[in-house]
Amino acid sequence: MTVESPARASAPRALRADGLHDPIGGMRPAPVLSWKFDGAEAPERFRVVGSQSPEAADEVAADLFDVTCEAGGVTSIPWPADPLRSRDRVWWRVGAVVGGQTNWSSPASVEAPLWSEAEWEAEAVTDSEWVLPGERAPAAFPELRRRFRVGGDVAAARLYLAAAGVVVPRLNGRRAIDAEL
């Protein structure tokens, strides 16, 4: 049974994988999972569960790992499952067992990058007239666009982006992210 504490006062929080909040493209296939706990009562133990879907994580239905560790100041564990493969995504939660009741954190996730260079498939979005040898520099913020069609329904998509300067990615005319890179 999943029990949510009032205002999550005694639930773990600030879940991190290798020190990062919900990382996409972590640095290692077996990240350290950590959390903070500052509830009024010391927990007896922590339970860390991992799932293949956010829905399973919401229900605390562990289908990848379910690890219990004695509390005693422990707020991190080594990766408790097989190493992440390219594009694997895991949703996980931490429960603090206090007085026989488990108070659960909000779900967090970790997603593996493409580990092998051979897995990358990409084309540069650029303009052949952007910078020509011997010519002056382009406008301060050139706009580069690429139109494309996707056949069929899209269940999920990921934009991998690298650039020098300010980047404001848009998809279908709307900002794709909240920040400017």
PDB file of N, CA and C in Angstrom, residues 44-144:
ATOM      1  N   GLU A  44      13.457   3.935  10.071  1.00  0.00           N
ATOM      2  CA  GLU A  44      14.034   2.630  10.425  1.00  0.00           C
ATOM      3  C   GLU A  44      14.861   2.108   9.258  1.00  0.00           C
ATOM      4  N   ARG A  45      14.367   2.338   8.052  1.00  0.00           N
ATOM      5  CA  ARG A  45      15.050   1.878   6.833  1.00  0.00           C
ATOM      6  C   ARG A  45      14.500   2.643   5.648  1.00  0.00           C
ATOM      7  N   PHE A  46      15.202   2.531   4.531  1.00  0.00           N
ATOM      8  CA  PHE A  46      14.752   3.108   3.268  1.00  0.00           C
ATOM      9  C   PHE A  46      14.473   1.979   2.287  1.00  0.00           C
ATOM     10  N   ARG A  47      13.506   2.188   1.444  1.00  0.00           N
ATOM     11  CA  ARG A  47      13.200   1.238   0.370  1.00  0.00           C
ATOM     12  C   ARG A  47      13.335   2.010  -0.941  1.00  0.00           C
ATOM     13  N   VAL A  48      14.143   1.492  -1.862  1.00  0.00           N
ATOM     14  CA  VAL A  48      14.391   2.137  -3.149  1.00  0.00           C
ATOM     15  C   VAL A  48      13.858   1.214  -4.237  1.00  0.00           C
ATOM     16  N   VAL A  49      12.921   1.724  -5.039  1.00  0.00           N
ATOM     17  CA  VAL A  49      12.300   0.910  -6.088  1.00  0.00           C
ATOM     18  C   VAL A  49      12.510   1.556  -7.450  1.00  0.00           C
ATOM     19  N   GLY A  50      12.675   0.716  -8.461  1.00  0.00           N
ATOM     20  CA  GLY A  50      12.867   1.202  -9.827  1.00  0.00           C
ATOM     21  C   GLY A  50      11.934   0.502 -10.786  1.00  0.00           C
ATOM     22  N   SER A  51      11.448   1.277 -11.779  1.00  0.00           N
ATOM     23  CA  SER A  51      10.449   0.776 -12.717  1.00  0.00           C
ATOM     24  C   SER A  51      10.768   1.214 -14.134  1.00  0.00           C
ATOM     25  N   GLN A  52      10.160   0.518 -15.087  1.00  0.00           N
ATOM     26  CA  GLN A  52      10.343   0.844 -16.494  1.00  0.00           C
ATOM     27  C   GLN A  52       9.382   1.916 -16.993  1.00  0.00           C
ATOM     28  N   SER A  53       8.429   2.323 -16.167  1.00  0.00           N
ATOM     29  CA  SER A  53       7.460   3.325 -16.620  1.00  0.00           C
ATOM     30  C   SER A  53       7.129   4.273 -15.481  1.00  0.00           C
ATOM     31  N   PRO A  54       6.730   5.506 -15.813  1.00  0.00           N
ATOM     32  CA  PRO A  54       6.334   6.431 -14.748  1.00  0.00           C
ATOM     33  C   PRO A  54       5.075   5.961 -14.024  1.00  0.00           C
ATOM     34  N   GLU A  55       4.190   5.276 -14.734  1.00  0.00           N
ATOM     35  CA  GLU A  55       2.966   4.778 -14.103  1.00  0.00           C
ATOM     36  C   GLU A  55       3.301   3.740 -13.037  1.00  0.00           C
ATOM     37  N   ALA A  56       4.243   2.845 -13.337  1.00  0.00           N
ATOM     38  CA  ALA A  56       4.649   1.835 -12.351  1.00  0.00           C
ATOM     39  C   ALA A  56       5.307   2.507 -11.152  1.00  0.00           C
ATOM     40  N   ALA A  57       6.104   3.545 -11.399  1.00  0.00           N
ATOM     41  CA  ALA A  57       6.739   4.274 -10.293  1.00  0.00           C
ATOM     42  C   ALA A  57       5.687   4.937  -9.415  1.00  0.00           C
ATOM     43  N   ASP A  58       4.657   5.513 -10.031  1.00  0.00           N
ATOM     44  CA  ASP A  58       3.584   6.142  -9.253  1.00  0.00           C
ATOM     45  C   ASP A  58       2.903   5.135  -8.330  1.00  0.00           C
ATOM     46  N   GLU A  59       2.776   3.916  -8.800  1.00  0.00           N
ATOM     47  CA  GLU A  59       2.110   2.864  -8.017  1.00  0.00           C
ATOM     48  C   GLU A  59       3.079   2.100  -7.131  1.00  0.00           C
ATOM     49  N   VAL A  60       4.364   2.486  -7.128  1.00  0.00           N
ATOM     50  CA  VAL A  60       5.419   1.789  -6.398  1.00  0.00           C
ATOM     51  C   VAL A  60       5.427   0.316  -6.807  1.00  0.00           C
ATOM     52  N   ALA A  61       5.283   0.070  -8.099  1.00  0.00           N
ATOM     53  CA  ALA A  61       5.311  -1.280  -8.656  1.00  0.00           C
ATOM     54  C   ALA A  61       6.696  -1.509  -9.259  1.00  0.00           C
ATOM     55  N   ALA A  62       7.613  -1.979  -8.456  1.00  0.00           N
ATOM     56  CA  ALA A  62       9.000  -2.161  -8.892  1.00  0.00           C
ATOM     57  C   ALA A  62       9.097  -3.341  -9.849  1.00  0.00           C
ATOM     58  N   ASP A  63       9.508  -3.072 -11.079  1.00  0.00           N
ATOM     59  CA  ASP A  63       9.734  -4.166 -12.017  1.00  0.00           C
ATOM     60  C   ASP A  63      11.204  -4.255 -12.432  1.00  0.00           C
ATOM     61  N   LEU A  64      12.054  -3.363 -11.902  1.00  0.00           N
ATOM     62  CA  LEU A  64      13.488  -3.430 -12.186  1.00  0.00           C
ATOM     63  C   LEU A  64      14.315  -3.702 -10.929  1.00  0.00           C
ATOM     64  N   PHE A  65      14.001  -2.994  -9.844  1.00  0.00           N
ATOM     65  CA  PHE A  65      14.692  -3.272  -8.590  1.00  0.00           C
ATOM     66  C   PHE A  65      13.845  -2.826  -7.408  1.00  0.00           C
ATOM     67  N   ASP A  66      14.094  -3.480  -6.284  1.00  0.00           N
ATOM     68  CA  ASP A  66      13.419  -3.177  -5.018  1.00  0.00           C
ATOM     69  C   ASP A  66      14.431  -3.508  -3.925  1.00  0.00           C
ATOM     70  N   VAL A  67      15.049  -2.476  -3.377  1.00  0.00           N
ATOM     71  CA  VAL A  67      16.148  -2.637  -2.433  1.00  0.00           C
ATOM     72  C   VAL A  67      15.773  -1.987  -1.115  1.00  0.00           C
ATOM     73  N   THR A  68      16.044  -2.674  -0.033  1.00  0.00           N
ATOM     74  CA  THR A  68      15.840  -2.115   1.302  1.00  0.00           C
ATOM     75  C   THR A  68      17.202  -1.952   1.960  1.00  0.00           C
ATOM     76  N   CYS A  69      17.426  -0.791   2.567  1.00  0.00           N
ATOM     77  CA  CYS A  69      18.684  -0.565   3.289  1.00  0.00           C
ATOM     78  C   CYS A  69      18.365   0.037   4.650  1.00  0.00           C
ATOM     79  N   GLU A  70      19.139  -0.357   5.627  1.00  0.00           N
ATOM     80  CA  GLU A  70      18.980   0.203   6.966  1.00  0.00           C
ATOM     81  C   GLU A  70      19.297   1.688   6.900  1.00  0.00           C
ATOM     82  N   ALA A  71      18.540   2.503   7.595  1.00  0.00           N
ATOM     83  CA  ALA A  71      18.707   3.957   7.514  1.00  0.00           C
ATOM     84  C   ALA A  71      20.060   4.372   8.072  1.00  0.00           C
ATOM     85  N   GLY A  72      20.235   4.447   9.358  1.00  0.00           N
ATOM     86  CA  GLY A  72      21.515   4.739   9.985  1.00  0.00           C
ATOM     87  C   GLY A  72      22.392   5.747   9.260  1.00  0.00           C
ATOM     88  N   GLY A  73      21.839   6.826   8.752  1.00  0.00           N
ATOM     89  CA  GLY A  73      22.624   7.847   8.061  1.00  0.00           C
ATOM     90  C   GLY A  73      22.836   7.581   6.583  1.00  0.00           C
ATOM     91  N   VAL A  74      22.358   6.449   6.069  1.00  0.00           N
ATOM     92  CA  VAL A  74      22.527   6.113   4.651  1.00  0.00           C
ATOM     93  C   VAL A  74      21.520   6.891   3.821  1.00  0.00           C
ATOM     94  N   THR A  75      21.998   7.676   2.873  1.00  0.00           N
ATOM     95  CA  THR A  75      21.105   8.379   1.943  1.00  0.00           C
ATOM     96  C   THR A  75      21.606   8.231   0.507  1.00  0.00           C
ATOM     97  N   SER A  76      22.304   7.135   0.231  1.00  0.00           N
ATOM     98  CA  SER A  76      22.703   6.834  -1.146  1.00  0.00           C
ATOM     99  C   SER A  76      22.993   5.343  -1.254  1.00  0.00           C
ATOM    100  N   ILE A  77      22.840   4.825  -2.460  1.00  0.00           N
ATOM    101  CA  ILE A  77      23.174   3.425  -2.719  1.00  0.00           C
ATOM    102  C   ILE A  77      23.827   3.326  -4.091  1.00  0.00           C
ATOM    103  N   PRO A  78      24.685   2.316  -4.284  1.00  0.00           N
ATOM    104  CA  PRO A  78      25.197   2.072  -5.629  1.00  0.00           C
ATOM    105  C   PRO A  78      24.045   1.602  -6.521  1.00  0.00           C
ATOM    106  N   TRP A  79      24.191   1.750  -7.823  1.00  0.00           N
ATOM    107  CA  TRP A  79      23.156   1.326  -8.771  1.00  0.00           C
ATOM    108  C   TRP A  79      22.780  -0.117  -8.471  1.00  0.00           C
ATOM    109  N   PRO A  80      21.483  -0.414  -8.214  1.00  0.00           N
ATOM    110  CA  PRO A  80      21.072  -1.739  -7.752  1.00  0.00           C
ATOM    111  C   PRO A  80      20.605  -2.703  -8.844  1.00  0.00           C
ATOM    112  N   ALA A  81      20.918  -2.422 -10.087  1.00  0.00           N
ATOM    113  CA  ALA A  81      20.412  -3.250 -11.187  1.00  0.00           C
ATOM    114  C   ALA A  81      21.502  -3.423 -12.241  1.00  0.00           C
ATOM    115  N   ASP A  82      21.148  -4.104 -13.319  1.00  0.00           N
ATOM    116  CA  ASP A  82      22.086  -4.215 -14.438  1.00  0.00           C
ATOM    117  C   ASP A  82      22.400  -2.816 -14.945  1.00  0.00           C
ATOM    118  N   PRO A  83      23.618  -2.604 -15.466  1.00  0.00           N
ATOM    119  CA  PRO A  83      23.969  -1.277 -15.994  1.00  0.00           C
ATOM    120  C   PRO A  83      22.976  -0.823 -17.070  1.00  0.00           C
ATOM    121  N   LEU A  84      22.759   0.477 -17.113  1.00  0.00           N
ATOM    122  CA  LEU A  84      21.866   1.052 -18.117  1.00  0.00           C
ATOM    123  C   LEU A  84      22.460   0.854 -19.511  1.00  0.00           C
ATOM    124  N   ARG A  85      21.614   0.474 -20.449  1.00  0.00           N
ATOM    125  CA  ARG A  85      22.014   0.397 -21.862  1.00  0.00           C
ATOM    126  C   ARG A  85      21.619   1.712 -22.522  1.00  0.00           C
ATOM    127  N   SER A  86      22.127   1.951 -23.697  1.00  0.00           N
ATOM    128  CA  SER A  86      21.788   3.169 -24.434  1.00  0.00           C
ATOM    129  C   SER A  86      20.282   3.365 -24.467  1.00  0.00           C
ATOM    130  N   ARG A  87      19.866   4.592 -24.180  1.00  0.00           N
ATOM    131  CA  ARG A  87      18.467   5.029 -24.202  1.00  0.00           C
ATOM    132  C   ARG A  87      17.588   4.429 -23.113  1.00  0.00           C
ATOM    133  N   ASP A  88      18.122   3.595 -22.228  1.00  0.00           N
ATOM    134  CA  ASP A  88      17.311   3.075 -21.117  1.00  0.00           C
ATOM    135  C   ASP A  88      16.865   4.235 -20.245  1.00  0.00           C
ATOM    136  N   ARG A  89      15.640   4.144 -19.768  1.00  0.00           N
ATOM    137  CA  ARG A  89      15.138   5.140 -18.823  1.00  0.00           C
ATOM    138  C   ARG A  89      14.504   4.397 -17.656  1.00  0.00           C
ATOM    139  N   VAL A  90      14.851   4.820 -16.455  1.00  0.00           N
ATOM    140  CA  VAL A  90      14.336   4.187 -15.250  1.00  0.00           C
ATOM    141  C   VAL A  90      13.706   5.266 -14.368  1.00  0.00           C
ATOM    142  N   TRP A  91      12.503   4.980 -13.871  1.00  0.00           N
ATOM    143  CA  TRP A  91      11.840   5.849 -12.897  1.00  0.00           C
ATOM    144  C   TRP A  91      12.014   5.187 -11.543  1.00  0.00           C
ATOM    145  N   TRP A  92      12.331   5.982 -10.526  1.00  0.00           N
ATOM    146  CA  TRP A  92      12.598   5.406  -9.211  1.00  0.00           C
ATOM    147  C   TRP A  92      12.074   6.295  -8.099  1.00  0.00           C
ATOM    148  N   ARG A  93      11.858   5.689  -6.954  1.00  0.00           N
ATOM    149  CA  ARG A  93      11.367   6.394  -5.772  1.00  0.00           C
ATOM    150  C   ARG A  93      12.069   5.833  -4.551  1.00  0.00           C
ATOM    151  N   VAL A  94      12.022   6.619  -3.481  1.00  0.00           N
ATOM    152  CA  VAL A  94      12.580   6.181  -2.208  1.00  0.00           C
ATOM    153  C   VAL A  94      11.488   6.318  -1.157  1.00  0.00           C
ATOM    154  N   GLY A  95      11.338   5.274  -0.382  1.00  0.00           N
ATOM    155  CA  GLY A  95      10.387   5.292   0.719  1.00  0.00           C
ATOM    156  C   GLY A  95      11.128   5.262   2.047  1.00  0.00           C
ATOM    157  N   ALA A  96      10.694   6.082   2.983  1.00  0.00           N
ATOM    158  CA  ALA A  96      11.247   6.080   4.337  1.00  0.00           C
ATOM    159  C   ALA A  96      10.253   5.353   5.235  1.00  0.00           C
ATOM    160  N   VAL A  97      10.704   4.270   5.844  1.00  0.00           N
ATOM    161  CA  VAL A  97       9.844   3.510   6.742  1.00  0.00           C
ATOM    162  C   VAL A  97       9.994   4.096   8.138  1.00  0.00           C
ATOM    163  N   VAL A  98       8.903   4.695   8.622  1.00  0.00           N
ATOM    164  CA  VAL A  98       8.878   5.341   9.937  1.00  0.00           C
ATOM    165  C   VAL A  98       7.662   4.805  10.691  1.00  0.00           C
ATOM    166  N   GLY A  99       7.894   4.141  11.807  1.00  0.00           N
ATOM    167  CA  GLY A  99       6.785   3.609  12.597  1.00  0.00           C
ATOM    168  C   GLY A  99       5.933   2.619  11.836  1.00  0.00           C
ATOM    169  N   GLY A 100       6.540   1.837  10.954  1.00  0.00           N
ATOM    170  CA  GLY A 100       5.805   0.841  10.181  1.00  0.00           C
ATOM    171  C   GLY A 100       5.098   1.390   8.950  1.00  0.00           C
ATOM    172  N   GLN A 101       5.116   2.698   8.749  1.00  0.00           N
ATOM    173  CA  GLN A 101       4.483   3.339   7.596  1.00  0.00           C
ATOM    174  C   GLN A 101       5.571   3.790   6.621  1.00  0.00           C
ATOM    175  N   THR A 102       5.332   3.579   5.324  1.00  0.00           N
ATOM    176  CA  THR A 102       6.299   4.004   4.320  1.00  0.00           C
ATOM    177  C   THR A 102       5.839   5.305   3.680  1.00  0.00           C
ATOM    178  N   ASN A 103       6.660   6.332   3.790  1.00  0.00           N
ATOM    179  CA  ASN A 103       6.373   7.638   3.197  1.00  0.00           C
ATOM    180  C   ASN A 103       7.247   7.771   1.957  1.00  0.00           C
ATOM    181  N   TRP A 104       6.617   7.904   0.796  1.00  0.00           N
ATOM    182  CA  TRP A 104       7.313   7.852  -0.485  1.00  0.00           C
ATOM    183  C   TRP A 104       7.666   9.237  -1.016  1.00  0.00           C
ATOM    184  N   SER A 105       8.820   9.292  -1.640  1.00  0.00           N
ATOM    185  CA  SER A 105       9.238  10.491  -2.377  1.00  0.00           C
ATOM    186  C   SER A 105       8.408  10.612  -3.647  1.00  0.00           C
ATOM    187  N   SER A 106       8.515  11.737  -4.300  1.00  0.00           N
ATOM    188  CA  SER A 106       7.995  11.851  -5.656  1.00  0.00           C
ATOM    189  C   SER A 106       8.918  11.044  -6.562  1.00  0.00           C
ATOM    190  N   PRO A 107       8.419  10.534  -7.692  1.00  0.00           N
ATOM    191  CA  PRO A 107       9.284   9.776  -8.592  1.00  0.00           C
ATOM    192  C   PRO A 107      10.378  10.654  -9.215  1.00  0.00           C
ATOM    193  N   ALA A 108      11.493  10.033  -9.516  1.00  0.00           N
ATOM    194  CA  ALA A 108      12.595  10.662 -10.243  1.00  0.00           C
ATOM    195  C   ALA A 108      12.936   9.726 -11.406  1.00  0.00           C
ATOM    196  N   SER A 109      13.771  10.203 -12.319  1.00  0.00           N
ATOM    197  CA  SER A 109      14.163   9.340 -13.437  1.00  0.00           C
ATOM    198  C   SER A 109      15.633   9.532 -13.760  1.00  0.00           C
ATOM    199  N   VAL A 110      16.164   8.570 -14.461  1.00  0.00           N
ATOM    200  CA  VAL A 110      17.521   8.644 -14.994  1.00  0.00           C
ATOM    201  C   VAL A 110      17.462   8.016 -16.385  1.00  0.00           C
ATOM    202  N   GLU A 111      18.094   8.674 -17.350  1.00  0.00           N
ATOM    203  CA  GLU A 111      18.075   8.180 -18.728  1.00  0.00           C
ATOM    204  C   GLU A 111      19.496   8.104 -19.254  1.00  0.00           C
ATOM    205  N   ALA A 112      19.810   6.971 -19.857  1.00  0.00           N
ATOM    206  CA  ALA A 112      21.151   6.755 -20.402  1.00  0.00           C
ATOM    207  C   ALA A 112      21.288   7.433 -21.764  1.00  0.00           C
ATOM    208  N   PRO A 113      22.479   7.915 -22.074  1.00  0.00           N
ATOM    209  CA  PRO A 113      22.733   8.477 -23.402  1.00  0.00           C
ATOM    210  C   PRO A 113      22.995   7.344 -24.389  1.00  0.00           C
ATOM    211  N   LEU A 114      23.443   7.708 -25.545  1.00  0.00           N
ATOM    212  CA  LEU A 114      23.945   6.722 -26.496  1.00  0.00           C
ATOM    213  C   LEU A 114      25.399   6.479 -26.105  1.00  0.00           C
ATOM    214  N   TRP A 115      25.708   5.272 -25.679  1.00  0.00           N
ATOM    215  CA  TRP A 115      27.052   4.992 -25.178  1.00  0.00           C
ATOM    216  C   TRP A 115      28.070   4.820 -26.295  1.00  0.00           C
ATOM    217  N   SER A 116      27.637   4.412 -27.475  1.00  0.00           N
ATOM    218  CA  SER A 116      28.551   4.142 -28.578  1.00  0.00           C
ATOM    219  C   SER A 116      28.394   5.182 -29.681  1.00  0.00           C
ATOM    220  N   GLU A 117      29.517   5.635 -30.216  1.00  0.00           N
ATOM    221  CA  GLU A 117      29.480   6.601 -31.317  1.00  0.00           C
ATOM    222  C   GLU A 117      28.724   6.043 -32.514  1.00  0.00           C
ATOM    223  N   ALA A 118      28.772   4.730 -32.703  1.00  0.00           N
ATOM    224  CA  ALA A 118      28.087   4.092 -33.838  1.00  0.00           C
ATOM    225  C   ALA A 118      26.567   4.227 -33.742  1.00  0.00           C
ATOM    226  N   GLU A 119      26.036   4.507 -32.556  1.00  0.00           N
ATOM    227  CA  GLU A 119      24.590   4.630 -32.377  1.00  0.00           C
ATOM    228  C   GLU A 119      24.043   5.994 -32.799  1.00  0.00           C
ATOM    229  N   TRP A 120      24.905   6.969 -32.944  1.00  0.00           N
ATOM    230  CA  TRP A 120      24.459   8.314 -33.300  1.00  0.00           C
ATOM    231  C   TRP A 120      24.073   8.386 -34.769  1.00  0.00           C
ATOM    232  N   GLU A 121      22.933   8.992 -35.021  1.00  0.00           N
ATOM    233  CA  GLU A 121      22.487   9.304 -36.371  1.00  0.00           C
ATOM    234  C   GLU A 121      22.010  10.747 -36.340  1.00  0.00           C
ATOM    235  N   ALA A 122      22.674  11.613 -37.091  1.00  0.00           N
ATOM    236  CA  ALA A 122      22.289  13.022 -37.047  1.00  0.00           C
ATOM    237  C   ALA A 122      22.749  13.736 -38.302  1.00  0.00           C
ATOM    238  N   GLU A 123      22.097  14.837 -38.568  1.00  0.00           N
ATOM    239  CA  GLU A 123      22.496  15.736 -39.641  1.00  0.00           C
ATOM    240  C   GLU A 123      22.586  17.129 -39.046  1.00  0.00           C
ATOM    241  N   ALA A 124      23.563  17.870 -39.502  1.00  0.00           N
ATOM    242  CA  ALA A 124      23.713  19.242 -39.022  1.00  0.00           C
ATOM    243  C   ALA A 124      22.599  20.111 -39.600  1.00  0.00           C
ATOM    244  N   VAL A 125      22.041  20.973 -38.778  1.00  0.00           N
ATOM    245  CA  VAL A 125      21.096  21.980 -39.233  1.00  0.00           C
ATOM    246  C   VAL A 125      21.917  23.253 -39.372  1.00  0.00           C
ATOM    247  N   THR A 126      22.210  23.610 -40.598  1.00  0.00           N
ATOM    248  CA  THR A 126      23.087  24.743 -40.860  1.00  0.00           C
ATOM    249  C   THR A 126      22.699  25.400 -42.171  1.00  0.00           C
ATOM    250  N   ASP A 127      23.390  26.431 -42.552  1.00  0.00           N
ATOM    251  CA  ASP A 127      23.122  27.157 -43.785  1.00  0.00           C
ATOM    252  C   ASP A 127      24.454  27.339 -44.508  1.00  0.00           C
ATOM    253  N   SER A 128      24.524  26.938 -45.749  1.00  0.00           N
ATOM    254  CA  SER A 128      25.782  27.015 -46.497  1.00  0.00           C
ATOM    255  C   SER A 128      26.274  28.451 -46.655  1.00  0.00           C
ATOM    256  N   GLU A 129      25.406  29.440 -46.543  1.00  0.00           N
ATOM    257  CA  GLU A 129      25.809  30.837 -46.663  1.00  0.00           C
ATOM    258  C   GLU A 129      26.073  31.494 -45.307  1.00  0.00           C
ATOM    259  N   TRP A 130      26.010  30.749 -44.251  1.00  0.00           N
ATOM    260  CA  TRP A 130      26.159  31.311 -42.923  1.00  0.00           C
ATOM    261  C   TRP A 130      27.519  31.977 -42.759  1.00  0.00           C
ATOM    262  N   VAL A 131      28.602  31.264 -42.992  1.00  0.00           N
ATOM    263  CA  VAL A 131      29.938  31.853 -42.924  1.00  0.00           C
ATOM    264  C   VAL A 131      30.734  31.319 -44.110  1.00  0.00           C
ATOM    265  N   LEU A 132      31.130  32.208 -44.975  1.00  0.00           N
ATOM    266  CA  LEU A 132      31.955  31.831 -46.116  1.00  0.00           C
ATOM    267  C   LEU A 132      33.394  32.256 -45.860  1.00  0.00           C
ATOM    268  N   PRO A 133      34.365  31.464 -46.314  1.00  0.00           N
ATOM    269  CA  PRO A 133      35.766  31.859 -46.122  1.00  0.00           C
ATOM    270  C   PRO A 133      36.028  33.244 -46.717  1.00  0.00           C
ATOM    271  N   GLY A 134      36.688  34.071 -45.954  1.00  0.00           N
ATOM    272  CA  GLY A 134      37.033  35.412 -46.419  1.00  0.00           C
ATOM    273  C   GLY A 134      35.915  36.426 -46.326  1.00  0.00           C
ATOM    274  N   GLU A 135      34.748  36.019 -45.926  1.00  0.00           N
ATOM    275  CA  GLU A 135      33.610  36.937 -45.812  1.00  0.00           C
ATOM    276  C   GLU A 135      33.470  37.391 -44.363  1.00  0.00           C
ATOM    277  N   ARG A 136      32.620  38.411 -44.183  1.00  0.00           N
ATOM    278  CA  ARG A 136      32.380  38.871 -42.820  1.00  0.00           C
ATOM    279  C   ARG A 136      31.451  37.895 -42.091  1.00  0.00           C
ATOM    280  N   ALA A 137      31.422  38.015 -40.800  1.00  0.00           N
ATOM    281  CA  ALA A 137      30.627  37.120 -39.957  1.00  0.00           C
ATOM    282  C   ALA A 137      29.139  37.296 -40.249  1.00  0.00           C
ATOM    283  N   PRO A 138      28.332  36.319 -39.953  1.00  0.00           N
ATOM    284  CA  PRO A 138      26.878  36.409 -40.179  1.00  0.00           C
ATOM    285  C   PRO A 138      26.228  37.344 -39.163  1.00  0.00           C
ATOM    286  N   ALA A 139      24.945  37.498 -39.327  1.00  0.00           N
ATOM    287  CA  ALA A 139      24.175  38.289 -38.364  1.00  0.00           C
ATOM    288  C   ALA A 139      24.401  37.718 -36.966  1.00  0.00           C
ATOM    289  N   ALA A 140      24.211  38.534 -35.952  1.00  0.00           N
ATOM    290  CA  ALA A 140      24.496  38.121 -34.574  1.00  0.00           C
ATOM    291  C   ALA A 140      23.734  36.851 -34.184  1.00  0.00           C
ATOM    292  N   PHE A 141      22.482  36.739 -34.594  1.00  0.00           N
ATOM    293  CA  PHE A 141      21.695  35.565 -34.240  1.00  0.00           C
ATOM    294  C   PHE A 141      20.994  35.017 -35.486  1.00  0.00           C
ATOM    295  N   PRO A 142      21.739  34.285 -36.307  1.00  0.00           N
ATOM    296  CA  PRO A 142      21.102  33.728 -37.504  1.00  0.00           C
ATOM    297  C   PRO A 142      20.045  32.696 -37.113  1.00  0.00           C
ATOM    298  N   GLU A 143      19.015  32.597 -37.924  1.00  0.00           N
ATOM    299  CA  GLU A 143      17.955  31.630 -37.663  1.00  0.00           C
ATOM    300  C   GLU A 143      18.142  30.463 -38.611  1.00  0.00           C
ATOM    301  N   LEU A 144      18.294  29.302 -38.063  1.00  0.00           N
ATOM    302  CA  LEU A 144      18.468  28.092 -38.852  1.00  0.00           C
ATOM    303  C   LEU A 144      17.233  27.233 -38.660  1.00  0.00           C
TER     304      LEU A 144
END
